[in-house]
Tab-separated table of C-alpha atoms and ligand atoms in Angstrom:
chain	number	residue	atom	x	y	z
A	1	UNK	CA	0.000	0.000	0.000
A	2	UNK	CA	1.527	3.272	-1.127
A	3	UNK	CA	1.777	6.132	1.386
A	4	UNK	CA	1.900	8.783	-1.371
A	5	UNK	CA	0.478	8.585	-4.869
A	6	UNK	CA	0.192	11.288	-7.485
A	7	UNK	CA	-1.823	11.235	-10.689
A	8	UNK	CA	-1.069	13.540	-13.556
A	9	UNK	CA	0.387	16.147	-11.207
A	10	UNK	CA	1.131	19.389	-13.025
A	11	UNK	CA	2.111	22.857	-11.965
A	12	UNK	CA	2.335	26.010	-14.025
A	13	UNK	CA	4.033	29.264	-13.105
A	14	UNK	CA	2.790	32.424	-14.757
A	15	UNK	CA	5.210	35.291	-15.179
A	16	UNK	CA	4.995	38.341	-17.477
A	17	UNK	CA	1.883	36.877	-19.033
A	18	UNK	CA	3.712	33.693	-20.042
A	19	UNK	CA	2.839	30.244	-18.741
A	20	UNK	CA	5.642	27.913	-17.826
A	21	UNK	CA	4.740	24.351	-16.915
A	22	UNK	CA	7.267	23.247	-14.305
A	23	UNK	CA	5.710	19.882	-13.471
A	24	UNK	CA	4.327	18.238	-16.585
A	25	UNK	CA	2.392	15.175	-15.438
A	26	UNK	CA	4.001	13.347	-12.549
A	27	UNK	CA	2.696	9.892	-11.620
A	28	UNK	CA	4.290	8.470	-8.516
A	29	UNK	CA	3.680	5.695	-6.062
A	30	UNK	CA	5.825	5.843	-2.935
A	31	UNK	CA	5.890	2.933	-0.505
A	32	UNK	CA	6.083	3.532	3.246
A	33	UNK	CA	9.228	2.946	5.312
A	34	UNK	CA	11.548	3.869	2.471
A	35	UNK	CA	14.245	6.447	1.930
A	36	UNK	CA	13.519	8.149	-1.385
A	37	UNK	CA	15.983	10.399	-3.221
A	38	UNK	CA	14.766	12.931	-5.763
A	39	UNK	CA	17.537	13.839	-8.185
A	40	UNK	CA	17.884	15.785	-11.430
A	41	UNK	CA	19.670	18.815	-12.788
A	42	UNK	CA	19.140	22.354	-11.562
A	43	UNK	CA	15.757	23.687	-12.675
A	44	UNK	CA	14.265	20.240	-13.338
A	45	UNK	CA	11.489	20.825	-10.790
A	46	UNK	CA	12.736	18.995	-7.680
A	47	UNK	CA	11.974	21.703	-5.120
A	48	UNK	CA	8.670	22.469	-6.797
A	49	UNK	CA	7.686	18.797	-6.563
A	50	UNK	CA	8.762	18.619	-2.931
A	51	UNK	CA	6.717	21.690	-2.004
A	52	UNK	CA	3.517	20.343	-3.528
A	53	UNK	CA	4.004	16.827	-2.121
A	54	UNK	CA	4.673	18.220	1.336
A	55	UNK	CA	1.379	20.224	1.320
A	56	UNK	CA	3.167	23.596	1.491
A	57	UNK	CA	2.139	24.526	-2.055
A	58	UNK	CA	-1.516	23.870	-2.861
A	59	UNK	CA	-1.474	25.524	-6.250
A	60	UNK	CA	-1.242	22.502	-8.585
A	61	UNK	CA	-3.423	20.411	-10.883
A	62	UNK	CA	-3.923	16.675	-10.686
A	63	UNK	CA	-4.182	14.485	-7.628
A	64	UNK	CA	-2.036	13.904	-4.568
A	65	UNK	CA	-3.128	11.220	-2.104
A	66	UNK	CA	-1.264	10.826	1.197
A	67	UNK	CA	-2.339	8.131	3.653
A	68	UNK	CA	-5.606	7.636	1.763
A	69	UNK	CA	-6.399	11.348	2.006
A	70	UNK	CA	-6.833	13.340	-1.181
A	71	UNK	CA	-5.172	16.639	-0.268
A	72	UNK	CA	-7.648	18.587	-2.382
A	73	UNK	CA	-10.494	17.337	-0.146
A	74	UNK	CA	-9.088	19.184	2.914
A	75	UNK	CA	-9.925	22.743	3.932
A	76	UNK	CA	-7.028	25.087	4.727
A	77	UNK	CA	-7.423	24.381	8.458
A	78	UNK	CA	-7.638	20.630	7.958
A	79	UNK	CA	-4.565	20.752	5.750
A	80	UNK	CA	-2.624	22.636	8.385
A	81	UNK	CA	-3.619	20.047	11.053
A	82	UNK	CA	-2.698	17.246	8.689
A	83	UNK	CA	0.707	18.848	8.060
A	84	UNK	CA	1.459	19.362	11.742
A	85	UNK	CA	0.536	15.744	12.559
A	86	UNK	CA	1.905	13.810	9.611
A	87	UNK	CA	4.743	15.770	8.041
A	88	UNK	CA	8.203	16.945	9.053
A	89	UNK	CA	10.520	19.269	7.144
A	90	UNK	CA	14.276	19.583	6.938
A	91	UNK	CA	15.440	22.317	4.626
A	92	UNK	CA	18.905	23.352	3.595
A	93	UNK	CA	18.437	26.693	5.270
A	94	UNK	CA	17.068	25.424	8.488
A	95	UNK	CA	15.200	28.431	9.853
A	96	UNK	CA	15.991	27.763	13.496
A	97	UNK	CA	15.031	30.592	15.813
A	98	UNK	CA	18.520	31.944	16.590
A	99	UNK	CA	17.720	33.595	19.932
A	100	UNK	CA	15.970	30.509	21.313
A	101	UNK	CA	17.823	27.601	22.873
A	102	UNK	CA	18.320	24.370	21.001
A	103	UNK	CA	15.871	22.693	23.379
A	104	UNK	CA	13.229	25.364	22.744
A	105	UNK	CA	13.652	25.085	18.982
A	106	UNK	CA	13.061	21.333	19.098
A	107	UNK	CA	10.161	21.607	21.574
A	108	UNK	CA	8.112	24.204	19.704
A	109	UNK	CA	6.287	21.927	17.207
A	110	UNK	CA	5.360	19.520	20.025
A	111	UNK	CA	4.057	22.315	22.248
A	112	UNK	CA	2.054	23.560	19.283
A	113	UNK	CA	0.594	20.085	18.663
A	114	UNK	CA	-0.392	19.853	22.334
A	115	UNK	CA	-0.363	16.076	22.566
A	116	UNK	CA	2.088	16.018	25.511
A	117	UNK	CA	2.522	18.044	28.693
A	118	UNK	CA	5.339	20.601	28.870
A	119	UNK	CA	7.471	18.209	30.973
A	120	UNK	CA	6.892	15.365	28.552
A	121	UNK	CA	7.796	17.596	25.622
A	122	UNK	CA	11.038	18.584	27.321
A	123	UNK	CA	11.958	14.961	27.948
A	124	UNK	CA	11.049	13.917	24.404
A	125	UNK	CA	13.112	16.798	22.989
A	126	UNK	CA	16.128	15.860	25.095
A	127	UNK	CA	15.781	12.228	23.940
A	128	UNK	CA	15.658	13.351	20.330
A	129	UNK	CA	18.730	15.573	20.802
A	130	UNK	CA	20.515	12.688	22.476
A	131	UNK	CA	19.827	10.445	19.508
A	132	UNK	CA	21.419	13.057	17.240
A	133	UNK	CA	24.462	13.468	19.469
A	134	UNK	CA	23.449	16.928	20.685
A	135	UNK	CA	22.349	16.501	24.270
A	136	UNK	CA	25.230	18.634	25.558
A	137	UNK	CA	24.128	21.500	23.273
A	138	UNK	CA	20.524	21.667	24.543
A	139	UNK	CA	20.833	24.889	26.517
A	140	UNK	CA	22.895	26.855	24.006
A	141	UNK	CA	21.276	29.397	21.761
A	142	UNK	CA	20.743	28.016	18.270
A	143	UNK	CA	22.928	30.825	16.860
A	144	UNK	CA	25.909	29.475	18.811
A	145	UNK	CA	26.080	26.135	16.990
A	146	UNK	CA	28.073	25.065	13.954
A	147	UNK	CA	26.298	24.537	10.626
A	148	UNK	CA	26.316	20.745	11.009
A	149	UNK	CA	24.960	20.978	14.540
A	150	UNK	CA	22.190	23.349	13.413
A	151	UNK	CA	21.253	20.908	10.687
A	152	UNK	CA	20.921	18.110	13.232
A	153	UNK	CA	18.798	20.365	15.471
A	154	UNK	CA	16.542	20.972	12.469
A	155	UNK	CA	16.234	17.209	12.072
A	156	UNK	CA	15.403	16.751	15.766
A	157	UNK	CA	12.736	19.427	15.367
A	158	UNK	CA	11.341	17.676	12.288
A	159	UNK	CA	11.156	14.387	14.188
A	160	UNK	CA	9.686	15.506	17.481
A	161	UNK	CA	6.039	14.948	16.511
A	162	UNK	CA	6.909	11.577	14.963
A	163	UNK	CA	5.562	12.527	11.548
A	164	UNK	CA	4.906	9.651	9.207
A	165	UNK	CA	6.659	11.438	6.365
A	166	UNK	CA	9.742	13.664	6.413
A	167	UNK	CA	10.667	15.890	3.473
A	168	UNK	CA	14.104	17.385	2.975
A	169	UNK	CA	15.204	19.842	0.290
A	170	UNK	CA	18.958	19.275	0.054
A	171	UNK	CA	19.188	18.592	3.788
A	172	UNK	CA	22.867	17.756	3.431
A	173	UNK	CA	23.556	20.508	0.899
A	174	UNK	CA	25.450	22.884	3.175
A	175	UNK	CA	27.239	20.193	5.181
A	176	UNK	CA	30.731	18.834	4.742
A	177	UNK	CA	30.947	15.216	3.659
A	178	UNK	CA	31.327	13.878	7.201
A	179	UNK	CA	28.215	15.657	8.465
A	180	UNK	CA	26.347	14.894	5.249
A	181	UNK	CA	27.072	11.208	5.735
A	182	UNK	CA	26.004	11.429	9.403
A	183	UNK	CA	22.659	12.977	8.488
A	184	UNK	CA	22.067	10.424	5.733
A	185	UNK	CA	22.881	7.564	8.108
A	186	UNK	CA	20.369	8.981	10.600
A	187	UNK	CA	17.725	8.993	7.854
A	188	UNK	CA	18.496	5.395	6.880
A	189	UNK	CA	18.342	4.325	10.503
A	190	UNK	CA	14.971	6.062	11.050
A	191	UNK	CA	13.446	4.381	8.026
A	192	UNK	CA	14.493	0.963	9.350
A	193	UNK	CA	13.689	1.490	13.015
A	194	UNK	CA	10.583	3.687	13.019
A	195	UNK	CA	9.064	2.919	9.622
A	196	UNK	CA	8.945	6.598	8.719
A	197	UNK	CA	9.112	7.570	5.058
A	198	UNK	CA	11.815	10.066	4.159
A	199	UNK	CA	11.913	11.912	0.854
A	200	UNK	CA	14.955	14.044	0.117
A	201	UNK	CA	16.144	16.126	-2.794
A	202	UNK	CA	19.882	15.693	-3.139
A	203	UNK	CA	22.652	16.589	-5.557
A	204	UNK	CA	24.972	14.062	-3.933
A	205	UNK	CA	24.874	11.023	-6.191
A	206	UNK	CA	26.905	8.893	-3.787
A	207	UNK	CA	24.267	9.407	-1.099
A	208	UNK	CA	21.368	9.038	-3.555
A	209	UNK	CA	22.633	5.594	-4.567
A	210	UNK	CA	22.000	4.377	-1.037
A	211	UNK	CA	18.317	5.339	-1.099
A	212	UNK	CA	15.650	2.651	-1.495
A	213	UNK	CA	14.237	4.459	-4.502
A	214	UNK	CA	15.628	7.170	-6.781
A	215	UNK	CA	13.216	9.441	-8.591
A	216	UNK	CA	14.964	11.276	-11.395
A	217	UNK	CA	13.371	14.416	-12.813
A	218	UNK	CA	14.102	16.006	-16.144
A	219	UNK	CA	12.257	19.101	-17.343
A	220	UNK	CA	9.334	18.491	-15.012
A	221	UNK	CA	8.907	14.799	-15.831
A	222	UNK	CA	9.980	11.630	-14.049
A	223	UNK	CA	12.484	10.010	-16.380
A	224	UNK	CA	13.220	7.042	-14.192
A	225	UNK	CA	12.091	5.714	-10.865
A	226	UNK	CA	14.645	3.097	-9.844
B	301	LIG	N1	8.015	31.258	-8.321
B	301	LIG	C1	8.419	30.911	-9.557
B	301	LIG	N2	7.967	31.567	-10.639
B	301	LIG	C2	8.341	31.216	-11.884
B	301	LIG	N3	9.167	30.176	-12.156
B	301	LIG	C3	9.636	29.476	-11.117
B	301	LIG	C4	9.300	29.796	-9.756
B	301	LIG	N4	9.926	28.902	-8.929
B	301	LIG	C5	10.621	28.081	-9.739
B	301	LIG	N5	10.458	28.414	-11.041
B	301	LIG	C6	11.060	27.728	-12.195
B	301	LIG	O1	10.664	26.371	-12.157
B	301	LIG	C7	11.744	25.529	-12.573
B	301	LIG	C8	11.990	24.469	-11.513
B	301	LIG	O2	12.435	25.088	-10.317
B	301	LIG	P1	12.836	24.240	-9.026
B	301	LIG	O3	13.143	25.204	-7.954
B	301	LIG	O4	11.764	23.239	-8.747
B	301	LIG	O5	14.142	23.500	-9.569
B	301	LIG	P2	15.118	22.488	-8.811
B	301	LIG	O6	15.103	21.206	-9.567
B	301	LIG	O7	14.794	22.442	-7.370
B	301	LIG	O8	16.531	23.192	-9.058
B	301	LIG	P3	17.826	23.330	-8.073
B	301	LIG	O9	18.548	22.009	-8.158
B	301	LIG	O10	18.599	24.430	-8.709
B	301	LIG	O11	17.336	23.649	-6.687
B	301	LIG	C9	12.920	26.444	-12.828
B	301	LIG	O12	13.000	26.654	-14.223
B	301	LIG	C10	12.563	27.715	-12.111
B	301	LIG	O13	13.118	28.832	-12.756
B	302	LIG	MG1	15.767	23.131	-5.616
């Protein structure tokens, strides 16, 4: 049973009165508990695809079904609930709140979801930081960390609500190879141990080769799904 399917997914940007179709009919079926790499040259539509799949961009044609839910059937409020419950994000520019502590940054999505008490959220956040080798950084301000550490904090934050699906747009893009490898190994481990589905755009072909599935885009079309 697929966790994400798309049917004839298209997206068109309009600029200066001209239409430009960026996604030109994407049909995908993504199985759960897999690490998926989206690859393709610059401008092929990878980020655009990731934004529509991850519910952040609702301006598309065609069908996206996640967990048996057709995204188009949800109101804006329902979609925002769905996103907060089911989906985590790790972007290349991680948007941590620099003046907040690491612990606060990781805790925020869980406090917002309101499933756990404040004490439970703190414990869960510390556990998540521990898993990513960051427990000793918990009380520093986010702005005081290195780039690789910030990236791992962003991952902890993406994981705290245990989303079923995690999307990353070049999550290892601004890391050196050691930290890039570390982050990728964490993703592989999560897929095996928690059954989460992780979908990442990457330019690193060595890392992409280790994914369970590679989706290659060219000019807004899937040219191979290996
Ligand atoms: N807001 C926009 N308005 C018009 N065109 C856009 C917009 N955003 C992206 N595009 C165009 O859509 C195409 C795909 O962009 P996208 O960002 O998805 O590429 P990408 O595969 O992620 O590239 P990269 O590897 O460089 O990040 C590009 O030709 C880009 O210029
Ligand atoms: Mg991109």
